[in-house]
């Protein structure tokens, strides 16, 4: 059956994207989970994946074109089309921020929740070094910024990259050998401004639509820290774990047990998820934040989770993401790291219904067994959706995470 | 191995693990965390890269010595000297 392949919404903060490259041509076979096209959004470059098996019939949109969410990009011949798949209709009547905030409408709900069951989970990359994949011209974010300053067009960069990663020096060399008109620089929007606008739109929508409640819980992090130190002392550097992975696993395990915190709210009701895809907030050095998901985080052991998380961070910071990772998250963890503030009060990423914020682990004076003691303490803050749960359920959820972190060997 | 060679190799690895860093703006003696918002994942990636690039083991207790380009150069130099 012939279907329209449309630009899906890849988060609450997206209303359009620039089509940068086709990864398939007419006649090419496609498999579920396979990237078909690369688009550039405020978040960076995202590979949009196929939802079904089949083949490409024709390509409608030329690279270099900016298209709205819902626009038909190509026609595909597929075996078993899902009713709401990439053929979801656009929403011309809605405001951009709201239209962009409905990823569940652009994706088959089951598959959006369980992408790894239906075919290809994103391969984990054991090495921290990003590898260019065949046919994917890549430009580092720093080089992209420099190219913009120098007025080099996107097309020129993509042609020059030819499968390799372009760095700042390559871009400058390119600029030196080209007569640059400067018109490209004038026409292209500043990606940092676009990123801030996208975050602003998504968070304003979250604050407007979601009745947040907030809870905080101090967690004794001594057992987790001791276990981590012992574990890391016994493995080579490439197999080491970081604190955030232990916290992510504890959140994922708790999310699997407490369904009111794991899922999405759409069309006026809560839809619990059957798997836990943990969104992880990743800060970008140029400014901004993205929160793609580590799939099936509750079912992965710590080394696997670490590898997947590590590969995700590397890819995202290199400006390369996959559409499935953005549509999939069922709950999010945001962690400030060692030099962050004590407490992070997070904002829910719609259409999810909960987010856990982790502050920096600090030595604090606490009462333990009736005595004053100095303990490494992690303060977790939960923001959850009052349309789905209330403070008592939230307290149980947070306590479950705290309890899991007392037994790191079982994570 | 000469200091310049070590530094060039470290810079190369640094921009590979963190392609969003402009290598020409690196201040050698400034902490990566202050300069580039390095987090624990970046620090670990850098330790892995240093270990692979120079073939030296990096115990967990030593990762705190790789917090700036200059410190990393000193660390690698010391390790290579003790290996030789």
Short mmCIF file of C-alpha atoms in Angstrom, two decimals:
data_model
loop_
_atom_site.label_atom_id
_atom_site.label_comp_id
_atom_site.label_asym_id
_atom_site.label_seq_id
_atom_site.Cartn_x
_atom_site.Cartn_y
_atom_site.Cartn_z
CA UNK A 1 0.00 0.00 0.00
CA UNK A 2 1.22 3.48 -0.89
CA UNK A 3 1.44 5.97 1.98
CA UNK A 4 2.62 9.51 2.49
CA UNK A 5 5.77 9.92 4.55
CA UNK A 6 5.30 13.12 6.52
CA UNK A 7 7.59 15.17 8.72
CA UNK A 8 6.78 14.02 12.27
CA UNK A 9 6.82 16.31 15.26
CA UNK A 10 9.98 15.55 17.22
CA UNK A 11 9.07 17.22 20.46
CA UNK A 12 6.96 19.93 21.99
CA UNK A 13 9.30 22.56 20.65
CA UNK A 14 9.28 21.91 16.92
CA UNK A 15 7.02 23.33 14.24
CA UNK A 16 9.20 23.02 11.15
CA UNK A 17 12.53 21.65 9.98
CA UNK A 18 15.06 22.13 7.20
CA UNK A 19 15.44 19.04 5.03
CA UNK A 20 19.21 18.63 4.69
CA UNK A 21 19.73 15.25 2.98
CA UNK A 22 17.92 12.21 1.71
CA UNK A 23 19.50 8.96 2.91
CA UNK A 24 17.39 6.90 0.47
CA UNK A 25 16.46 7.24 -3.17
CA UNK A 26 13.41 6.06 -5.11
CA UNK A 27 13.33 2.27 -5.30
CA UNK A 28 15.44 1.74 -2.19
CA UNK A 29 14.11 -0.79 0.33
CA UNK A 30 13.43 0.52 3.84
CA UNK A 31 13.09 -1.28 7.14
CA UNK A 32 11.39 -0.19 10.34
CA UNK A 33 13.73 2.01 12.35
CA UNK A 34 15.98 2.78 9.40
CA UNK A 35 16.80 6.47 8.78
CA UNK A 36 15.25 7.83 5.59
CA UNK A 37 15.97 11.53 5.72
CA UNK A 38 18.00 14.01 7.76
CA UNK A 39 16.36 17.22 8.93
CA UNK A 40 17.81 20.12 10.84
CA UNK A 41 15.80 21.46 13.76
CA UNK A 42 16.62 23.82 16.61
CA UNK A 43 17.95 20.74 18.42
CA UNK A 44 20.40 19.90 15.66
CA UNK A 45 20.41 17.28 12.91
CA UNK A 46 17.89 14.50 13.37
CA UNK A 47 17.64 11.34 11.28
CA UNK A 48 13.97 10.58 10.70
CA UNK A 49 13.34 6.85 10.74
CA UNK A 50 10.88 4.66 8.87
CA UNK A 51 7.91 3.26 10.75
CA UNK A 52 7.28 0.35 8.41
CA UNK A 53 9.04 -2.03 6.08
CA UNK A 54 8.72 -1.32 2.38
CA UNK A 55 10.41 0.81 -0.26
CA UNK A 56 10.70 4.41 -1.38
CA UNK A 57 8.43 5.39 -4.30
CA UNK A 58 9.37 9.03 -4.81
CA UNK A 59 10.89 11.98 -2.97
CA UNK A 60 8.79 15.15 -2.89
CA UNK A 61 10.89 17.73 -1.03
CA UNK A 62 14.27 18.94 -2.21
CA UNK A 63 17.16 19.23 0.27
CA UNK A 64 17.53 22.82 1.45
CA UNK A 65 13.77 23.29 1.86
CA UNK A 66 12.18 24.24 5.18
CA UNK A 67 8.94 22.34 5.70
CA UNK A 68 6.27 22.42 8.45
CA UNK A 69 5.48 19.46 10.70
CA UNK A 70 3.06 17.21 8.83
CA UNK A 71 4.33 18.11 5.35
CA UNK A 72 4.55 15.22 2.88
CA UNK A 73 8.23 14.48 2.27
CA UNK A 74 7.98 11.33 0.18
CA UNK A 75 5.73 8.46 -0.88
CA UNK A 76 6.44 4.98 0.39
CA UNK A 77 5.13 1.56 -0.57
CA UNK A 78 4.71 -0.34 2.71
CA UNK A 79 3.66 -3.81 3.77
CA UNK A 80 1.47 -3.16 6.81
CA UNK A 81 0.75 0.53 7.26
CA UNK A 82 -0.25 1.57 10.77
CA UNK A 83 -3.31 3.81 10.81
CA UNK A 84 -1.64 6.81 12.42
CA UNK A 85 1.83 6.28 11.04
CA UNK A 86 3.80 8.83 9.11
CA UNK A 87 0.63 9.57 7.18
CA UNK A 88 -0.82 11.54 10.09
CA UNK A 89 -2.52 14.68 8.81
CA UNK A 90 -0.98 18.07 9.52
CA UNK A 91 -2.71 20.43 11.90
CA UNK A 92 -2.86 23.72 10.04
CA UNK A 93 -5.45 25.12 12.44
CA UNK A 94 -3.31 24.87 15.56
CA UNK A 95 -0.67 27.31 16.73
CA UNK A 96 2.86 26.10 15.91
CA UNK A 97 3.83 25.34 19.50
CA UNK A 98 0.72 23.27 20.10
CA UNK A 99 0.81 21.55 16.74
CA UNK A 100 4.42 20.67 17.36
CA UNK A 101 3.62 19.29 20.74
CA UNK A 102 1.71 16.23 19.63
CA UNK A 103 4.29 13.59 18.82
CA UNK A 104 1.82 10.85 19.67
CA UNK A 105 -0.35 11.96 16.75
CA UNK A 106 2.45 11.67 14.27
CA UNK A 107 3.61 8.28 15.47
CA UNK A 108 1.90 4.97 16.00
CA UNK A 109 1.33 5.02 19.77
CA UNK A 110 2.38 1.41 20.46
CA UNK A 111 5.48 1.66 18.36
CA UNK A 112 6.31 5.04 19.80
CA UNK A 113 6.30 3.44 23.19
CA UNK A 114 8.05 0.26 22.15
CA UNK A 115 10.34 1.12 19.25
CA UNK A 116 12.97 -1.42 20.19
CA UNK A 117 10.53 -4.32 20.05
CA UNK A 118 9.57 -3.70 16.49
CA UNK A 119 12.92 -3.82 14.86
CA UNK A 120 16.13 -1.99 15.29
CA UNK A 121 17.08 -0.48 18.61
CA UNK A 122 19.74 2.18 18.20
CA UNK A 123 23.06 0.32 18.24
CA UNK A 124 25.18 1.10 21.25
CA UNK A 125 28.65 2.39 20.57
CA UNK A 126 31.22 1.17 23.07
CA UNK A 127 33.76 3.76 22.02
CA UNK A 128 33.30 7.37 23.00
CA UNK A 129 34.56 8.49 19.61
CA UNK A 130 31.77 9.41 17.20
CA UNK A 131 32.06 7.61 13.91
CA UNK A 132 30.81 9.04 10.66
CA UNK A 133 28.38 6.68 9.02
CA UNK A 134 28.46 6.12 5.30
CA UNK A 135 26.58 8.69 3.30
CA UNK A 136 26.09 11.02 6.29
CA UNK A 137 27.99 14.25 5.74
CA UNK A 138 28.63 15.70 9.18
CA UNK A 139 29.66 19.04 10.50
CA UNK A 140 30.63 19.55 14.12
CA UNK A 141 28.47 22.06 15.99
CA UNK A 142 31.46 24.37 16.53
CA UNK A 143 32.25 24.18 12.82
CA UNK A 144 28.62 24.85 11.96
CA UNK A 145 28.66 28.02 14.05
CA UNK A 146 31.91 29.12 12.45
CA UNK A 147 30.53 28.39 8.98
CA UNK A 148 27.59 30.61 9.75
CA UNK A 149 29.90 33.43 10.88
CA UNK A 150 31.83 33.04 7.64
CA UNK A 151 28.72 32.95 5.50
CA UNK A 152 29.20 29.43 4.12
CA UNK A 153 26.00 27.76 2.98
CA UNK A 154 24.72 24.45 4.31
CA UNK A 155 24.89 22.92 0.82
CA UNK A 156 28.54 23.77 0.47
CA UNK A 157 29.33 22.22 3.85
CA UNK A 158 27.47 19.04 3.06
CA UNK A 159 29.23 18.70 -0.30
CA UNK A 160 32.62 19.34 1.23
CA UNK A 161 32.13 16.95 4.13
CA UNK A 162 31.82 13.96 1.78
CA UNK A 163 31.30 11.46 4.57
CA UNK A 164 33.93 12.85 6.92
CA UNK A 165 33.37 15.11 9.91
CA UNK A 166 34.07 18.76 9.19
CA UNK A 167 35.77 20.63 12.00
CA UNK A 168 36.41 24.34 12.51
CA UNK A 169 39.76 24.25 10.70
CA UNK A 170 38.16 22.57 7.66
CA UNK A 171 35.47 25.21 7.55
CA UNK A 172 38.00 28.03 7.68
CA UNK A 173 40.05 26.43 4.95
CA UNK A 174 36.91 26.11 2.89
CA UNK A 175 36.05 29.77 3.47
CA UNK A 176 39.56 30.81 2.43
CA UNK A 177 39.30 29.01 -0.89
CA UNK A 178 35.80 30.23 -1.73
CA UNK A 179 34.45 33.58 -2.71
CA UNK A 180 31.86 34.13 -0.07
CA UNK A 181 28.98 36.46 -0.74
CA UNK A 182 27.76 36.70 2.83
CA UNK A 183 24.17 36.23 1.74
CA UNK A 184 24.00 32.78 3.31
CA UNK A 185 24.97 34.25 6.67
CA UNK A 186 22.33 36.90 6.39
CA UNK A 187 19.64 34.39 5.50
CA UNK A 188 20.38 31.71 8.09
CA UNK A 189 18.87 32.11 11.55
CA UNK A 190 21.20 31.90 14.56
CA UNK A 191 20.84 28.32 15.84
CA UNK A 192 21.34 29.44 19.43
CA UNK A 193 18.40 31.82 19.22
CA UNK A 194 16.29 29.12 17.57
CA UNK A 195 17.21 26.67 20.36
CA UNK A 196 16.22 29.14 23.09
CA UNK A 197 12.96 29.89 21.31
CA UNK A 198 12.21 26.17 21.00
CA UNK A 199 12.91 25.53 24.69
CA UNK A 200 10.87 28.59 25.60
CA UNK A 201 7.88 27.40 23.58
CA UNK A 202 7.97 23.89 25.05
CA UNK A 203 8.41 25.02 28.64
CA UNK A 204 5.77 27.76 28.34
CA UNK A 205 3.35 25.14 27.10
CA UNK A 206 4.29 22.81 29.97
CA UNK A 207 3.72 25.54 32.56
CA UNK A 208 0.48 26.62 30.88
CA UNK A 209 -1.10 23.21 30.45
CA UNK A 210 0.33 20.93 33.12
CA UNK A 211 -0.69 21.46 36.76
CA UNK A 212 2.72 20.66 38.25
CA UNK A 213 3.30 19.65 41.84
CA UNK A 214 6.78 19.41 43.33
CA UNK A 215 8.27 17.13 45.96
CA UNK A 216 11.82 16.89 47.30
CA UNK A 217 13.62 13.98 48.89
CA UNK A 218 17.11 13.89 50.43
CA UNK A 219 18.78 10.58 49.58
CA UNK A 220 21.78 9.12 51.40
CA UNK A 221 24.18 8.54 48.50
CA UNK A 222 26.89 6.85 50.57
CA UNK A 223 26.10 3.28 49.55
CA UNK A 224 25.87 4.24 45.87
CA UNK A 225 29.12 6.21 45.96
CA UNK A 226 31.04 3.44 47.79
CA UNK A 227 29.74 0.80 45.41
CA UNK A 228 30.64 2.95 42.41
CA UNK A 229 34.19 3.54 43.69
CA UNK A 230 34.71 -0.21 44.20
CA UNK A 231 33.23 -1.04 40.82
CA UNK A 232 35.28 1.57 38.96
CA UNK A 233 38.51 0.53 40.70
CA UNK A 234 38.09 -2.97 39.29
CA UNK A 235 37.45 -2.21 35.62
CA UNK A 236 39.43 -0.51 32.84
CA UNK A 237 38.65 3.14 32.17
CA UNK A 238 36.37 2.45 29.20
CA UNK A 239 34.08 0.27 31.37
CA UNK A 240 33.62 2.75 34.21
CA UNK A 241 30.23 4.05 35.31
CA UNK A 242 29.16 7.53 36.38
CA UNK A 243 26.75 8.51 39.16
CA UNK A 244 24.08 9.68 36.72
CA UNK A 245 23.71 6.15 35.36
CA UNK A 246 22.94 4.72 38.81
CA UNK A 247 20.36 7.44 39.35
CA UNK A 248 18.86 6.87 35.88
CA UNK A 249 18.53 3.14 36.54
CA UNK A 250 16.88 3.72 39.92
CA UNK A 251 14.42 6.19 38.37
CA UNK A 252 13.67 3.77 35.52
CA UNK A 253 13.04 0.84 37.89
CA UNK A 254 10.74 2.96 40.05
CA UNK A 255 8.95 4.28 36.94
CA UNK A 256 8.24 0.69 35.88
CA UNK A 257 6.48 0.07 39.22
CA UNK A 258 4.55 3.34 39.49
CA UNK A 259 2.59 3.78 36.29
CA UNK A 260 1.22 7.25 37.10
CA UNK A 261 4.66 8.65 36.42
CA UNK A 262 5.53 6.75 33.26
CA UNK A 263 3.58 7.52 30.10
CA UNK A 264 2.03 10.47 28.36
CA UNK A 265 -0.98 12.72 28.64
CA UNK A 266 -2.78 13.38 25.38
CA UNK A 267 -6.34 14.03 24.26
CA UNK A 268 -7.40 14.71 27.82
CA UNK A 269 -6.29 11.44 29.32
CA UNK A 270 -3.24 9.66 30.66
CA UNK A 271 -1.87 6.79 28.65
CA UNK A 272 0.50 4.66 30.74
CA UNK A 273 3.51 3.29 28.90
CA UNK A 274 4.35 -0.40 28.87
CA UNK A 275 8.10 0.20 28.71
CA UNK A 276 10.36 2.74 30.38
CA UNK A 277 12.18 4.95 27.90
CA UNK A 278 14.15 7.31 30.11
CA UNK A 279 14.61 10.77 28.65
CA UNK A 280 17.92 12.23 29.76
CA UNK A 281 18.45 15.98 29.65
CA UNK A 282 21.73 16.69 27.87
CA UNK A 283 23.22 20.19 27.96
CA UNK A 284 24.70 21.47 24.71
CA UNK A 285 27.85 23.52 24.92
CA UNK A 286 26.60 26.16 22.49
CA UNK A 287 23.70 26.66 24.90
CA UNK A 288 20.46 24.77 25.19
CA UNK A 289 19.22 21.40 26.22
CA UNK A 290 17.80 18.31 24.57
CA UNK A 291 16.24 15.26 26.21
CA UNK A 292 16.33 12.16 24.00
CA UNK A 293 15.50 8.77 25.47
CA UNK A 294 17.56 5.76 26.46
CA UNK A 295 15.21 2.99 25.43
CA UNK A 296 14.10 0.26 27.88
CA UNK A 297 16.25 1.79 30.61
CA UNK A 298 14.67 -0.33 33.36
CA UNK A 299 15.64 -3.58 31.64
CA UNK A 300 19.26 -2.79 30.85
CA UNK A 301 22.06 -3.67 33.22
CA UNK A 302 24.30 -0.82 34.34
CA UNK A 303 27.14 -1.41 31.83
CA UNK A 304 24.65 -1.51 28.93
CA UNK A 305 22.84 1.56 30.19
CA UNK A 306 26.15 3.37 30.52
CA UNK A 307 27.17 2.45 26.96
CA UNK A 308 23.84 3.59 25.53
CA UNK A 309 23.82 6.80 27.58
CA UNK A 310 27.43 7.52 26.61
CA UNK A 311 26.76 6.95 22.91
CA UNK A 312 23.66 9.13 23.10
CA UNK A 313 25.53 12.03 24.72
CA UNK A 314 28.32 11.77 22.15
CA UNK A 315 25.92 11.70 19.23
CA UNK A 316 23.72 14.52 20.52
CA UNK A 317 26.70 16.79 21.19
CA UNK A 318 28.00 16.02 17.71
CA UNK A 319 24.63 17.28 16.50
CA UNK A 320 23.32 13.93 15.32
CA UNK A 321 20.07 12.52 16.67
CA UNK A 322 17.40 10.00 15.74
CA UNK A 323 13.71 10.75 15.52
CA UNK A 324 12.74 7.66 17.54
CA UNK A 325 14.70 8.86 20.54
CA UNK A 326 12.71 12.07 20.70
CA UNK A 327 9.28 10.58 20.32
CA UNK A 328 9.93 7.74 22.74
CA UNK A 329 10.62 9.20 26.20
CA UNK A 330 8.10 8.17 28.84
CA UNK A 331 9.72 9.98 31.80
CA UNK A 332 12.75 12.28 32.04
CA UNK A 333 15.74 12.58 34.37
CA UNK A 334 17.69 15.81 34.54
CA UNK A 335 20.90 15.85 36.52
CA UNK A 336 23.10 18.84 37.34
CA UNK A 337 26.32 16.97 38.04
CA UNK A 338 29.05 17.55 40.61
CA UNK A 339 29.32 21.32 40.25
CA UNK A 340 25.58 21.98 40.05
CA UNK A 341 23.22 23.45 42.61
CA UNK A 342 21.90 21.41 45.54
CA UNK A 343 18.38 21.08 44.16
CA UNK A 344 16.93 21.21 40.65
CA UNK A 345 13.18 21.89 40.36
CA UNK A 346 12.44 20.59 36.87
CA UNK A 347 9.64 21.34 34.40
CA UNK A 348 7.78 18.42 32.84
CA UNK A 349 8.52 17.79 29.17
CA UNK A 350 5.09 17.37 27.55
CA UNK A 351 3.39 15.05 26.80
CA UNK A 352 5.16 13.21 29.63
CA UNK A 353 3.74 13.44 33.15
CA UNK A 354 6.81 13.36 35.38
CA UNK A 355 10.41 14.47 35.55
CA UNK A 356 13.03 13.87 38.23
CA UNK A 357 15.69 16.48 38.93
CA UNK A 358 18.95 15.48 40.61
CA UNK A 359 21.13 18.09 42.30
CA UNK A 360 24.82 17.72 43.06
CA UNK A 361 25.84 15.15 45.68
CA UNK A 362 27.04 17.09 48.74
CA UNK A 363 28.48 16.20 52.12
CA UNK A 364 25.73 17.11 54.59
CA UNK A 365 25.19 16.81 58.32
CA UNK A 366 22.31 14.37 58.81
CA UNK A 367 20.77 12.44 61.69
CA UNK A 368 21.48 8.74 61.31
CA UNK A 369 20.55 6.16 63.95
CA UNK A 370 19.97 8.99 66.42
CA UNK A 371 23.45 10.45 65.85
CA UNK A 372 24.73 13.32 63.81
CA UNK A 373 26.67 12.05 60.82
CA UNK A 374 28.25 13.56 57.72
CA UNK A 375 26.95 11.79 54.64
CA UNK A 376 27.09 12.33 50.88
CA UNK A 377 23.56 13.47 50.14
CA UNK A 378 21.67 13.66 46.86
CA UNK A 379 18.55 15.79 46.74
CA UNK A 380 15.99 14.55 44.25
CA UNK A 381 13.07 16.72 43.17
CA UNK A 382 10.03 15.33 41.40
CA UNK A 383 7.75 17.43 39.23
CA UNK A 384 4.62 15.47 38.39
CA UNK A 385 1.26 16.09 36.74
CA UNK A 386 -1.70 16.65 39.09
CA UNK A 387 -4.10 15.46 36.39
CA UNK A 388 -2.62 11.98 36.88
CA UNK A 389 -1.23 11.67 40.42
CA UNK A 390 -1.01 13.53 43.70
CA UNK A 391 1.60 14.18 46.36
CA UNK A 392 1.13 10.93 48.25
CA UNK A 393 1.77 8.81 45.18
CA UNK A 394 4.67 11.10 44.29
CA UNK A 395 6.17 10.61 47.75
CA UNK A 396 6.02 6.84 47.36
CA UNK A 397 7.63 7.10 43.94
CA UNK A 398 10.49 9.25 45.26
CA UNK A 399 10.99 7.00 48.29
CA UNK A 400 11.21 4.00 45.97
CA UNK A 401 14.04 5.69 44.05
CA UNK A 402 15.81 6.54 47.32
CA UNK A 403 15.45 2.96 48.53
CA UNK A 404 16.81 1.52 45.27
CA UNK A 405 19.88 3.72 45.61
CA UNK A 406 20.59 2.14 49.01
CA UNK A 407 21.17 -1.18 47.21
CA UNK A 408 23.27 -0.29 44.19
CA UNK A 409 24.35 -3.90 43.67
CA UNK A 410 20.74 -4.73 42.74
CA UNK A 411 20.43 -1.99 40.13
CA UNK B 1 57.49 12.12 23.01
CA UNK B 2 57.78 15.91 22.80
CA UNK B 3 55.40 18.17 24.72
CA UNK B 4 54.06 19.70 21.50
CA UNK B 5 53.35 16.26 20.09
CA UNK B 6 51.51 15.20 23.24
CA UNK B 7 49.51 18.40 23.24
CA UNK B 8 48.55 18.03 19.56
CA UNK B 9 47.42 14.45 20.16
CA UNK B 10 45.40 15.47 23.21
CA UNK B 11 43.76 18.31 21.28
CA UNK B 12 42.85 15.94 18.49
CA UNK B 13 41.24 13.50 20.95
CA UNK B 14 39.50 16.30 22.78
CA UNK B 15 37.79 17.58 19.64
CA UNK B 16 36.86 14.06 18.68
CA UNK B 17 35.09 13.35 21.97
CA UNK B 18 33.66 16.86 22.13
CA UNK B 19 33.14 18.02 18.52
CA UNK B 20 31.26 21.06 19.79
CA UNK B 21 34.52 22.55 21.13
CA UNK B 22 36.55 24.94 19.03
CA UNK B 23 40.14 23.72 19.62
CA UNK B 24 41.71 27.12 18.95
CA UNK B 25 39.87 28.65 21.86
CA UNK B 26 41.23 26.23 24.43
CA UNK B 27 43.15 27.87 27.28
CA UNK B 28 45.72 25.28 28.33
CA UNK B 29 45.71 25.89 32.06
CA UNK B 30 42.01 26.56 32.50
CA UNK B 31 39.79 23.81 33.90
CA UNK B 32 37.70 22.05 31.23
CA UNK B 33 34.70 22.32 33.50
CA UNK B 34 34.90 26.12 33.64
CA UNK B 35 35.86 26.45 30.00
CA UNK B 36 33.52 24.04 28.27
CA UNK B 37 30.97 23.00 30.84
CA UNK B 38 32.65 19.59 31.03
CA UNK B 39 30.51 17.12 32.94
CA UNK B 40 31.29 13.69 34.38
CA UNK B 41 30.53 12.02 31.04
CA UNK B 42 32.96 14.31 29.21
CA UNK B 43 35.62 13.69 31.86
CA UNK B 44 35.24 9.94 31.46
CA UNK B 45 35.29 10.15 27.66
CA UNK B 46 38.48 12.20 27.85
CA UNK B 47 40.12 9.69 30.22
CA UNK B 48 39.23 6.85 27.82
CA UNK B 49 40.64 8.84 24.89
CA UNK B 50 43.90 9.62 26.73
CA UNK B 51 44.30 6.01 27.77
CA UNK B 52 43.79 4.78 24.19
CA UNK B 53 45.90 7.48 22.53
CA UNK B 54 49.00 6.88 24.66
CA UNK B 55 48.51 3.27 25.72
CA UNK B 56 48.60 4.10 29.40
CA UNK B 57 46.25 2.73 32.05
CA UNK B 58 44.34 5.40 33.97
CA UNK B 59 43.19 4.30 37.41
CA UNK B 60 39.92 5.84 38.61
CA UNK B 61 41.84 7.78 41.26
CA UNK B 62 43.90 9.50 38.53
CA UNK B 63 41.03 10.87 36.42
CA UNK B 64 41.08 13.99 38.64
CA UNK B 65 44.46 14.83 37.10
CA UNK B 66 43.02 15.30 33.63
CA UNK B 67 40.99 18.42 34.30
CA UNK B 68 42.82 20.83 31.97
CA UNK B 69 44.92 20.52 28.84
CA UNK B 70 48.10 21.47 30.72
CA UNK B 71 47.40 18.98 33.53
CA UNK B 72 46.72 16.29 30.96
CA UNK B 73 50.01 17.02 29.17
CA UNK B 74 51.89 16.83 32.51
CA UNK B 75 50.12 13.61 33.44
CA UNK B 76 50.87 11.91 30.12
CA UNK B 77 54.50 13.06 30.20
CA UNK B 78 54.98 11.66 33.70
CA UNK B 79 53.35 8.35 32.77
CA UNK B 80 55.35 7.92 29.58
CA UNK B 81 58.57 8.78 31.46
CA UNK B 82 57.89 6.16 34.14
CA UNK B 83 57.03 3.61 31.44
CA UNK B 84 60.27 4.21 29.52
#
